[in-house]
Coordinates of C-alpha atoms in Angstrom, one line a residue:
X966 CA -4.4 29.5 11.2
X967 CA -3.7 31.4 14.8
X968 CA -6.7 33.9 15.2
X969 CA -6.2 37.3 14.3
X970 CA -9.1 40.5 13.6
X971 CA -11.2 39.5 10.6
X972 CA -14.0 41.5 8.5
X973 CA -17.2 42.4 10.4
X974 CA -19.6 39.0 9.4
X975 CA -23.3 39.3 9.5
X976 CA -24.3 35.8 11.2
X977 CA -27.7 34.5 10.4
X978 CA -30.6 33.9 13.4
X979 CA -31.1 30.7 13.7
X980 CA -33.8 29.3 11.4
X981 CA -36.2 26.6 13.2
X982 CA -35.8 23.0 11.8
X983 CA -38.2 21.9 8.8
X984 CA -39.6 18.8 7.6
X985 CA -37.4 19.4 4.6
X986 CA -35.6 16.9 2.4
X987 CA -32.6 16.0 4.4
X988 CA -30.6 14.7 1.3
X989 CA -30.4 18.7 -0.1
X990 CA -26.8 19.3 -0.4
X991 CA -25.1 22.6 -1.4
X992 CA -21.2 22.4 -2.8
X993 CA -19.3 26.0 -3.8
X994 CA -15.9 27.3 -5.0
X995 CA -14.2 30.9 -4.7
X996 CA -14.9 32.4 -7.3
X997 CA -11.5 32.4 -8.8
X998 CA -12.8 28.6 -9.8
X999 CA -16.7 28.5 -9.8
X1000 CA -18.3 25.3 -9.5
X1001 CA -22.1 23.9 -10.2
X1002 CA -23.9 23.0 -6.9
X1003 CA -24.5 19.7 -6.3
X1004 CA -26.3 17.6 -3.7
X1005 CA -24.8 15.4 -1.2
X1006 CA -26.0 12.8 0.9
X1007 CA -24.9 11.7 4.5
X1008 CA -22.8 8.4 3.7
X1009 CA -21.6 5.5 5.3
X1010 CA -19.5 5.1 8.1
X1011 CA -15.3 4.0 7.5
X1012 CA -14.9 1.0 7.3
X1013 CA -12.3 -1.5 8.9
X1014 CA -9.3 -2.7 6.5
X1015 CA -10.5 -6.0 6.3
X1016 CA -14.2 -5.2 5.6
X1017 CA -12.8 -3.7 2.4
X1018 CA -10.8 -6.4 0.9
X1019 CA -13.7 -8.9 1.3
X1020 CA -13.8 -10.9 -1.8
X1021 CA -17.8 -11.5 -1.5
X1022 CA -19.2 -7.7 -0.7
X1023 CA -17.9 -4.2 -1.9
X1024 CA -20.0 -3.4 0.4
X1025 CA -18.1 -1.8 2.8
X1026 CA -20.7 0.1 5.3
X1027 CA -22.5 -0.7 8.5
X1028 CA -25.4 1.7 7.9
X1029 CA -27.4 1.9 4.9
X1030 CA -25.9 4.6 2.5
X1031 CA -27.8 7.7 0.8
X1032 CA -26.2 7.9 -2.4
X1033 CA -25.5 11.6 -3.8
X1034 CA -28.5 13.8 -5.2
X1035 CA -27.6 16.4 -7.7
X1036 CA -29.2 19.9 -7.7
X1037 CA -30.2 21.3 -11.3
X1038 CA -31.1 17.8 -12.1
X1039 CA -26.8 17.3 -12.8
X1040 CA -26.0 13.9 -11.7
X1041 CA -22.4 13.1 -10.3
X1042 CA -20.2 12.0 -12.9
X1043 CA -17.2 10.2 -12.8
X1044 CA -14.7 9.1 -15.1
X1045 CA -12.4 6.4 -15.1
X1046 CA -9.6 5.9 -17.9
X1047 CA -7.1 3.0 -18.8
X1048 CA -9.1 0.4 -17.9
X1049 CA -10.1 0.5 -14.1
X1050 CA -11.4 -2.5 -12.9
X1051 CA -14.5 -3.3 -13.3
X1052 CA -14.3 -3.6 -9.3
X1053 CA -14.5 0.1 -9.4
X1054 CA -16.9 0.7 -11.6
X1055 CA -19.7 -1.1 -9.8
X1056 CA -18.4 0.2 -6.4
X1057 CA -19.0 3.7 -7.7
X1058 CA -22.7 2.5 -9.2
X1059 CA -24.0 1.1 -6.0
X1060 CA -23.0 4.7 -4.6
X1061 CA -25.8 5.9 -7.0
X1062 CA -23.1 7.6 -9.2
X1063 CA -22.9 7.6 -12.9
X1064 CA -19.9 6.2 -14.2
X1065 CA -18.5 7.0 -18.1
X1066 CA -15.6 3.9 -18.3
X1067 CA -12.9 3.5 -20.9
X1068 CA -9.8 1.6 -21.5
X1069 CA -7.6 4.2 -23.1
X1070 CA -5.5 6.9 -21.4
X1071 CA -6.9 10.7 -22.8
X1072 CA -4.5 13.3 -24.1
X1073 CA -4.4 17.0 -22.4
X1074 CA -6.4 17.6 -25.4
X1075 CA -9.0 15.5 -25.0
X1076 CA -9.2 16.2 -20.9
X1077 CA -9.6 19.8 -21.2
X1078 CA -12.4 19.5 -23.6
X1079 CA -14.3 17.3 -21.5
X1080 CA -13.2 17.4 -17.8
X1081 CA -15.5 20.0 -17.4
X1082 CA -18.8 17.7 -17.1
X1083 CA -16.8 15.4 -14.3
X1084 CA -16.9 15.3 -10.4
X1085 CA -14.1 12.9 -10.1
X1086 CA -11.9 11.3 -12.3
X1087 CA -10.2 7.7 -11.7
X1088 CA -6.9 7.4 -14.0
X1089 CA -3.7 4.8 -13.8
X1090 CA -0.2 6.1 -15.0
X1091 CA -0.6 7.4 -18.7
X1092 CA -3.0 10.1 -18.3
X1093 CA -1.6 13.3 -17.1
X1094 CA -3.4 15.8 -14.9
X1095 CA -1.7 19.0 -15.7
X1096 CA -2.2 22.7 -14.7
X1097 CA -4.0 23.2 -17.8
X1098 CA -6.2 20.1 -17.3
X1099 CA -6.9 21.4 -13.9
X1100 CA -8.1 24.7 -15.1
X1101 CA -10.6 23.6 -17.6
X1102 CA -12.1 20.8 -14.4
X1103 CA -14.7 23.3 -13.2
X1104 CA -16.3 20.6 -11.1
X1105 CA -14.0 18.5 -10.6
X1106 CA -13.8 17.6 -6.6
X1107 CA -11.4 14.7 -6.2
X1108 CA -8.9 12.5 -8.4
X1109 CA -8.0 9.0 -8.0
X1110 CA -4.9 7.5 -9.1
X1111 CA -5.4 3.8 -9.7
X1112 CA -1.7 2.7 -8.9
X1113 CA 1.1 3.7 -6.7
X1114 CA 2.7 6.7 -8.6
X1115 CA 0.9 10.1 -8.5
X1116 CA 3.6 12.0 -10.7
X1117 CA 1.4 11.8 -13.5
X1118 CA -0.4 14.7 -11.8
X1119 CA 0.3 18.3 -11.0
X1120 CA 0.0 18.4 -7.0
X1121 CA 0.5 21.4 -6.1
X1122 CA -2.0 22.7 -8.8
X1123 CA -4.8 20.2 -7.3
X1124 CA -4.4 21.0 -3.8
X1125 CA -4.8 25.2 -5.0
X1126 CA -7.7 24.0 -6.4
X1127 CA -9.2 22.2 -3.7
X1128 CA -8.8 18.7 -5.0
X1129 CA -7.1 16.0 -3.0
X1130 CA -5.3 13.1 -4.6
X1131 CA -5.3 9.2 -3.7
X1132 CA -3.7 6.3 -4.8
X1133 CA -2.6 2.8 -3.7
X1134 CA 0.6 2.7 -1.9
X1135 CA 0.2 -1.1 -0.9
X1136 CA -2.1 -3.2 -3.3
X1137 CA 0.1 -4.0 -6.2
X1138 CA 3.4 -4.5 -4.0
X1139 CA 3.3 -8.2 -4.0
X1140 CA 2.8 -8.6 -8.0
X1141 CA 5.8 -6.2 -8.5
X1142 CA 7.7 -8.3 -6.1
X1143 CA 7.0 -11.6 -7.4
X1144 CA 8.1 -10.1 -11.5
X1145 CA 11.2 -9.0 -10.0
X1146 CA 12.1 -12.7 -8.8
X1147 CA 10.7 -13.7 -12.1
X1148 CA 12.8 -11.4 -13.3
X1149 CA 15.8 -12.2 -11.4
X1150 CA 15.7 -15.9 -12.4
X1151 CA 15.1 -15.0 -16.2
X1152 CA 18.5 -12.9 -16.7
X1153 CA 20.3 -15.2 -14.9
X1154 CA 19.4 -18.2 -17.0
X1155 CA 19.2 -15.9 -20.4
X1156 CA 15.9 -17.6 -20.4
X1157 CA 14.1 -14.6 -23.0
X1158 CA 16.9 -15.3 -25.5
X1159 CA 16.5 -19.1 -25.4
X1160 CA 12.8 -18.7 -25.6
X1161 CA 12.8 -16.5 -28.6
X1162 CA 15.2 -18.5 -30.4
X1163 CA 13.7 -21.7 -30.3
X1164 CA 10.4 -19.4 -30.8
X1165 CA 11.9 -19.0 -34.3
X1166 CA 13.2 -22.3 -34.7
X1167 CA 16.5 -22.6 -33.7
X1168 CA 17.9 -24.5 -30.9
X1169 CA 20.4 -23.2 -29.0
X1170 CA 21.1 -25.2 -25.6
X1171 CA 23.8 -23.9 -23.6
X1172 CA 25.5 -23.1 -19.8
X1173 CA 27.8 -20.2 -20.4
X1174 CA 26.8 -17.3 -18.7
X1175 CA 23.8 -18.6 -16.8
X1176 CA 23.8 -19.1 -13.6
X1177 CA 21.9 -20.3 -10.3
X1178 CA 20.3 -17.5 -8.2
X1179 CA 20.8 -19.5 -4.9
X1180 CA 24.0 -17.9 -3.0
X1181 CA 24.0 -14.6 -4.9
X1182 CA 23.4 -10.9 -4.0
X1183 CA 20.5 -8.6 -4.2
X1184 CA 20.9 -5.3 -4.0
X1185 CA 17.5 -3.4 -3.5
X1186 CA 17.0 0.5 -3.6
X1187 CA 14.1 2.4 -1.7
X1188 CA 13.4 -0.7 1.0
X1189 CA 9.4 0.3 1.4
X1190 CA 6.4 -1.8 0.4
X1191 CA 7.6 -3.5 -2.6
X1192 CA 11.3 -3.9 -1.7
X1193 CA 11.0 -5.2 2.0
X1194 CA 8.6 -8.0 0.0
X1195 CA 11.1 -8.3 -2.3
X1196 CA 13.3 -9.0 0.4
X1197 CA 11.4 -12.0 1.7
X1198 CA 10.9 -13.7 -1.0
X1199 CA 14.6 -13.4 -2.3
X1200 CA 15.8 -15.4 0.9
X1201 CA 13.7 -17.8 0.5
X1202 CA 15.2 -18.5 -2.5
X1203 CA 19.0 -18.9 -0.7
X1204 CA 19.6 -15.1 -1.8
X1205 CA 21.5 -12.7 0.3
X1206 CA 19.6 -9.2 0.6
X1207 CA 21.7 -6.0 1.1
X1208 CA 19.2 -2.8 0.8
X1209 CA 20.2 1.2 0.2
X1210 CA 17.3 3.5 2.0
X1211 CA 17.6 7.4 2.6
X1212 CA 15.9 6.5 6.1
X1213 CA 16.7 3.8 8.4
X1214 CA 14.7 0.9 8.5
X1215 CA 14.3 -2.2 10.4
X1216 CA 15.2 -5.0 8.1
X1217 CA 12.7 -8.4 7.6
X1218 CA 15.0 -11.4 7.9
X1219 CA 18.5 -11.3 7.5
X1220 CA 18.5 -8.5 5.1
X1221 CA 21.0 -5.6 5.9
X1222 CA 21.1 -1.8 5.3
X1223 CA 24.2 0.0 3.7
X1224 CA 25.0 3.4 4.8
X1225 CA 25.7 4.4 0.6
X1226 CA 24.5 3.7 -2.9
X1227 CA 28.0 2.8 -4.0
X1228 CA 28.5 0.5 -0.8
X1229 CA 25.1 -1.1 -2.3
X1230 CA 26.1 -1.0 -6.4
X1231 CA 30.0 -2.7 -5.5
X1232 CA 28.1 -5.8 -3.8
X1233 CA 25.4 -6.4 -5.7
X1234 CA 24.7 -9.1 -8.2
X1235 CA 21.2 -7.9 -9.0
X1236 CA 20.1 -4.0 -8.8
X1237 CA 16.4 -3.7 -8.6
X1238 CA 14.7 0.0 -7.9
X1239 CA 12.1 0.4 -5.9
X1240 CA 12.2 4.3 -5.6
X1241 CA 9.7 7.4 -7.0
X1242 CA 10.2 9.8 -9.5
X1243 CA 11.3 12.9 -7.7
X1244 CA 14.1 15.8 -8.8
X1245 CA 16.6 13.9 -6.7
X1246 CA 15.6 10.9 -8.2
X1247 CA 15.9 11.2 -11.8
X1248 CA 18.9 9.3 -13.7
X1249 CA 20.1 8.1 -10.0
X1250 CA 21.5 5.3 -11.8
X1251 CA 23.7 7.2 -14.5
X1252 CA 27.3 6.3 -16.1
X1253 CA 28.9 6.8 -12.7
X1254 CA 26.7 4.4 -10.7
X1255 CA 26.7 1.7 -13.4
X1256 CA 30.9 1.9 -13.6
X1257 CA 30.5 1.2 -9.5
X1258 CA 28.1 -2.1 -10.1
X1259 CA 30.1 -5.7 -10.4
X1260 CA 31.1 -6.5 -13.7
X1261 CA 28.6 -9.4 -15.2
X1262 CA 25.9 -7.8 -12.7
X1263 CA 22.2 -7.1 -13.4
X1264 CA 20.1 -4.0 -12.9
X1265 CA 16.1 -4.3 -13.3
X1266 CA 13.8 -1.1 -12.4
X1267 CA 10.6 -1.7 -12.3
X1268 CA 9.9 1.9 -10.3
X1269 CA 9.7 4.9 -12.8
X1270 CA 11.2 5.0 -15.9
X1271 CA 13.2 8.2 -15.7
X1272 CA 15.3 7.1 -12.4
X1273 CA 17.8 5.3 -14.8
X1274 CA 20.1 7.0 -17.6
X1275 CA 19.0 4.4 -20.3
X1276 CA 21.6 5.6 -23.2
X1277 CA 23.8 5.3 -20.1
X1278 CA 22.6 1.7 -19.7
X1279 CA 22.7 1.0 -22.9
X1280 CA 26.8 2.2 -23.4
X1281 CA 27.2 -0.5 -20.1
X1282 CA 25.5 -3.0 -21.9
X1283 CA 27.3 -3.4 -25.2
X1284 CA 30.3 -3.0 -23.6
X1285 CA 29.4 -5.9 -21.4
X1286 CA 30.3 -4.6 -17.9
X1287 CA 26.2 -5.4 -17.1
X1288 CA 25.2 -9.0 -17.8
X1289 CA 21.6 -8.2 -19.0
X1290 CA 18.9 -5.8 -17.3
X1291 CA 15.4 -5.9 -16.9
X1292 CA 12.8 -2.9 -17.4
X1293 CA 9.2 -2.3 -17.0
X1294 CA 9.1 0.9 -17.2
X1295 CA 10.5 3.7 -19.2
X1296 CA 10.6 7.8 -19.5
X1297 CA 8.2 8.0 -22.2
X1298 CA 5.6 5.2 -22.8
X1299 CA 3.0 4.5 -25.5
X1300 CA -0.8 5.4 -24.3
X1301 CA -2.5 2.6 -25.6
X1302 CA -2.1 -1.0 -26.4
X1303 CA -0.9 -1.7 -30.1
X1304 CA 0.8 1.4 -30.3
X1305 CA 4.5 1.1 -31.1
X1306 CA 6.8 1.2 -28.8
X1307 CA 9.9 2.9 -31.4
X1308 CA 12.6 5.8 -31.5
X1309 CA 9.5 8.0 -31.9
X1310 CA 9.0 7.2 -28.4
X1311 CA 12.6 7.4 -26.9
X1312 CA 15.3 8.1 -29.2
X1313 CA 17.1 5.2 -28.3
X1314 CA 14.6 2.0 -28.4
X1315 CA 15.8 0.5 -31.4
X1316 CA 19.3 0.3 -29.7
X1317 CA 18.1 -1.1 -26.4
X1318 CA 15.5 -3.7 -28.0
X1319 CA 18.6 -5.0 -29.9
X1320 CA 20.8 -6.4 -26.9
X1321 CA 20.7 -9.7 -25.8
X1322 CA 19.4 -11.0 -22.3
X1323 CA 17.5 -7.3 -22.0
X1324 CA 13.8 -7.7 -21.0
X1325 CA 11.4 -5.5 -21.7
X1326 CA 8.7 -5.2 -20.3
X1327 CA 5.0 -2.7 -21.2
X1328 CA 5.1 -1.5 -17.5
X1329 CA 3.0 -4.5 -16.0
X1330 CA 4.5 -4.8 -12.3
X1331 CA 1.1 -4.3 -11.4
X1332 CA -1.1 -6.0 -13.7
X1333 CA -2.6 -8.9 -12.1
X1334 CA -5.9 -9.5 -11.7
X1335 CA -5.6 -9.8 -8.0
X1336 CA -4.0 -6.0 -7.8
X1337 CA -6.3 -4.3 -9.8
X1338 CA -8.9 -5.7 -7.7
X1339 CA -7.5 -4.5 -4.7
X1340 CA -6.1 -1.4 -5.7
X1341 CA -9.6 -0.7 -7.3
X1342 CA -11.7 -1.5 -3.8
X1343 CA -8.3 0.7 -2.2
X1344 CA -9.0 3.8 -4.3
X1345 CA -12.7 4.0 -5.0
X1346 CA -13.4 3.1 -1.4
X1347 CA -11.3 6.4 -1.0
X1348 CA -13.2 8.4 -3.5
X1349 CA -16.4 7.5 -1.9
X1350 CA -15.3 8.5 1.4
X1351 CA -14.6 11.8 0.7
X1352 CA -17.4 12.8 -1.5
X1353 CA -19.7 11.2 1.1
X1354 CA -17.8 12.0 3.9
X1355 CA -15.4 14.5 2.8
X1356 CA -12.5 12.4 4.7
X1357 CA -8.9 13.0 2.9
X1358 CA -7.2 10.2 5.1
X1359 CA -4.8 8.5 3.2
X1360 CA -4.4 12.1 0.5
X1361 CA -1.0 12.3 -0.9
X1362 CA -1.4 16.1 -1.8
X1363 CA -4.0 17.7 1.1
X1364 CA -4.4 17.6 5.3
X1365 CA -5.6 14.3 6.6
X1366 CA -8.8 15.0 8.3
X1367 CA -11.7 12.7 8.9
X1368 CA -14.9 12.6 11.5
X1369 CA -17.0 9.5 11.8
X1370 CA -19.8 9.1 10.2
X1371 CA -23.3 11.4 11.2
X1372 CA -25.9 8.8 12.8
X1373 CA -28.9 7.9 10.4
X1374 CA -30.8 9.3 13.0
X1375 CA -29.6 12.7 13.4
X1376 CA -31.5 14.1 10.7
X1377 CA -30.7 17.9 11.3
X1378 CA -27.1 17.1 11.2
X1379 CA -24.8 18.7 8.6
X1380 CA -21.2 18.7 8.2
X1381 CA -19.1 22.1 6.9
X1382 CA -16.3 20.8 4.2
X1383 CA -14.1 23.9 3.8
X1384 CA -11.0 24.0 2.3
X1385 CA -8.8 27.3 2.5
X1386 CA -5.8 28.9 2.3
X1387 CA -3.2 28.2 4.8
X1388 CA -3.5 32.3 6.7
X1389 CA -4.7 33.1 10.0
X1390 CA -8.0 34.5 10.8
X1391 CA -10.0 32.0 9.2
X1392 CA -11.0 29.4 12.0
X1393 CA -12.2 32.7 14.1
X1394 CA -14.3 34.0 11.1
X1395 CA -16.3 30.5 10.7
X1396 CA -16.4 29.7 14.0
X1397 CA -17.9 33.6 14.3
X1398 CA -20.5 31.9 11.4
X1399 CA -21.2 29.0 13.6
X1400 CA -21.7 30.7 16.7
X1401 CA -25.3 30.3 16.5
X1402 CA -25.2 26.3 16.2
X1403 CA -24.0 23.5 18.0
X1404 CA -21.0 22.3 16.6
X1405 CA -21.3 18.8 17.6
X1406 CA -17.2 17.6 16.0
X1407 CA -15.0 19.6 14.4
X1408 CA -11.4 19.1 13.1
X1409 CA -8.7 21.3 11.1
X1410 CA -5.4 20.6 9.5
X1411 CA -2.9 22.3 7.4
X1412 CA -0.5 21.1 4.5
X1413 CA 2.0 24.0 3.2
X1414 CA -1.0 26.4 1.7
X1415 CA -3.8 24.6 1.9
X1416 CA -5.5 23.5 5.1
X1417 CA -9.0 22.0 5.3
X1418 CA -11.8 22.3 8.0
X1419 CA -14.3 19.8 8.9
X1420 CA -17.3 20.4 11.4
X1421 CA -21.0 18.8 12.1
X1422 CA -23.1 20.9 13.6
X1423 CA -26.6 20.0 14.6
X1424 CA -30.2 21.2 14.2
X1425 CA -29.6 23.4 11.4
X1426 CA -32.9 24.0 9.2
X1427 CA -32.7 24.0 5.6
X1428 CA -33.0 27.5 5.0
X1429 CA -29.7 28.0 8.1
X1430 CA -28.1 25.3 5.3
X1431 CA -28.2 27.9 1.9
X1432 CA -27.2 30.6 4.3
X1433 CA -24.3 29.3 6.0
X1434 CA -22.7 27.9 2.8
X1435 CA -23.1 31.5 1.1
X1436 CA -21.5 33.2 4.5
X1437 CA -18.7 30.1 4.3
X1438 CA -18.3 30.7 0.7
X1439 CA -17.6 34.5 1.4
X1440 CA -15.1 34.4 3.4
X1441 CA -11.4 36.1 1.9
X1442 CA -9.7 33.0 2.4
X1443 CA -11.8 30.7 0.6
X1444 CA -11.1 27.8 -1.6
X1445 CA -14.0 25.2 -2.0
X1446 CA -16.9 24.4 0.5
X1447 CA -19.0 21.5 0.6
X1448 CA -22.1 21.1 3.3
X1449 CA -23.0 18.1 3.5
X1450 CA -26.6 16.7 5.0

């Protein structure tokens, strides 16, 4: 974003302050995607970690909050799908916003006829966010993924469109842990076979094949949030932790890191996954890596469901060179409770729900109450920020940039959100735009194409406000900007 000649830009005198309402906001796109203005409030400041997670306050601001005021008497709407705690929803209603809430996930169908009406959207895993989806989100200003994974949306697509993308790397990582162990204990024992036996009335006590977990070996892959948990609470079960990592990483305990996959599978008497869905990713665990585990060993992925070549699993299954496996997730899944899970599915379900000391599970690493509460406080608290704030700290997809908050006080305060291509020129031609003003903070960063500029300048009438969002707006490099006040 070096500086370089840029058009001739007719910068506005500066317009005395006026008593006006100091909660008018103006928001624009390019106009490659045009998007309804809406008001915006100055927010809250960040707050600390732990001020979030308090169980008696979602709360989480120092100052008193202005909520958001739309323009055209359009209210900002967001919508949450698959159930989003309820957590969420009343964080996002004490932020004055209005909040459409349902439990089921929404086809591309359904998304593109509808989208359109929404500021933000708040979705878990089963809802995809495609190009297509993107394209018919005229307003749409932020998503929030309500779980770790984010390759249920399109990226790259979201960040040319000036939307950044959160989720919540760390919230669910001790429920996933602690179903692994439960897990771990349940194959070894053939506890889901007994169960269901007996379940249907037949007893059927035995010791062959089961087997204490105390002594063995746990192989973990991708040793981040979830595995080095994992980790901890597999020794203190008498368990001995080897991990596989494309990065090196300081163990916990007396874990230790193997320089290959192989050196990992040939040790191991449990697999477990811990890894995301990415091109190198996919069917890491094929024909070739299950012929390198132990013979009687266990694999469990509870990570993403395409990572493992199930008819592959399967083949080492029947034959009985794997001992059982556990999964909770799977490369096609149904999008709503009560639907089947069948060959309709994945071609091979039948097959796989037909082997003993297999679990399966409907992808629910995550689903205690205690994560969704903190994973919803985690991402709405992130939503807020940035349509208050316009902070992207903690974006998977966009440049982390943040300011603290503008003082209650400072009432001819705004703050410039612009997001832009990635090309140089464009810090001269708005700084050329606020050359009139004081800029009292400013900040820029870059991610690949997109880069994203954030500045409060001070003492900037209302009348200054319309103009220097039109001037912002015009400029060749353009994506979205926000002014906020």
């Amino acid at each position: 974003m070096s500086s370089t000649p840029s058009a001739s830009i007719s910068i506005p005198s500066k317009t005395p302050a006026s008593n006006t309402n100091p909660n008018a906001v103006s928001i624009s796109r390019s106009p490659i995607s045009t998007m309804a203005s809406l008001s915006l409030s100055q927010s809250p400041p960040q707050s600390t970690f732990h001020d979030r997670f308090r169980k008696d306050s979602l709360s989480y601001s120092i100052r008193q909050s202005h909520v958001l005021r739309p323009v055209d008497k359009d209210e900002v709407r967001l919508l949450l799908l698959e159930n989003i705690s309820t957590e969420a929803v009343n964080a996002f209603k004490a932020q004055g916003f209005q909040v459409d809430h349902f439990t089921k996930a929404w086809s591309e169908d359904e998304l593109v006829e509808k989208i359109g009406q929404y500021h933000a959207i708040g979705i878990r895993s089963k809802t995809k966010i495609t190009e297509r989806v993107l394209k018919a989100a005229s307003k749409l200003l932020v998503i929030g993924c309500f779980c770790i994974g984010t390759n249920q949306v399109d990226l790259n697509s979201a960040a040319r469109a000036g939307i950044p993308v959160f989720n919540s790397p760390f919230s669910n990582s001790r429920s996933v842990a602690e179903l692994v162990m439960c897990e771990v204990i349940a194959l070894s024992r053939q506890l889901f076979d007994r169960a269901r036996e007996l379940k249907e009335g037949v007893w059927n006590k035995m010791s062959k094949g089961c087997w204490e977990v105390r002594g063995k070996t746990l192989g973990i892959i991708g040793y981040g949030h979830i595995g080095s948990q994992l980790s901890v609470l597999a020794e203190s079960f008498g368990i001995r932790v080897l991990f596989y990592d494309v990065v090196n990483i300081m163990p916990l305990g007396s874990a230790r890191q193997v320089s290959t996959l192989e050196g990992l599978l040939s040790e191991a008497d449990f697999v477990t996954l811990h890894i995301p869905e990415l091109p190198e990713t996919i069917n890491l665990i094929g024909a070739q890596e299950l012929a390198q585990m132990k013979k009687g060993s266990y694999l469990l992925n509870n990570a993403r469901g395409k990572v493992v070549d199930i008819p592959a699993l399967i083949s080492a299954l029947k034959s009985g060179h794997l001992a059982g496996a556990a999964l909770d997730v799977f490369p096609a899944e149904p999008g709503a409770n009560g639907a089947p899970f069948d060959d309709q599915i994945n071609t091979w379900s039948t097959a796989l729900r037909s082997i003993p000391n297999v679990i399966l599970t409907p992808h629910i690493g995550g689903s205690t109450e205690e994560a969704q509460r903190m994973i919803g406080e985690e991402v709405s608290s992130a939503l807020t920020r940035y349509l208050t704030l316009g902070a992207t700290f903690g974006s998977v997809n966009f440049p982390e940039v943040d300011l603290r908050a503008i003082d209650a006080d400072q009432r001819n305060q705004i703050r410039l959100c612009h997001v832009h291509n990635n090309q140089p020129g464009v810090l001269r031609q708005v700084n050329e735009i606020l050359s009139p003003y004081n800029v009292e903070k400013q900040y820029s960063d870059s991610k690949g194409d997109i880069a994203y500029l954030m500045a409060d300048i001070s003492d900037v009438s209302k009348q200054d406000v319309e103009r220097l969002q039109d001037l912002v707006r015009q400029t060749r490099a353009n994506i979205l900007t926000r002014i906020l006040v």
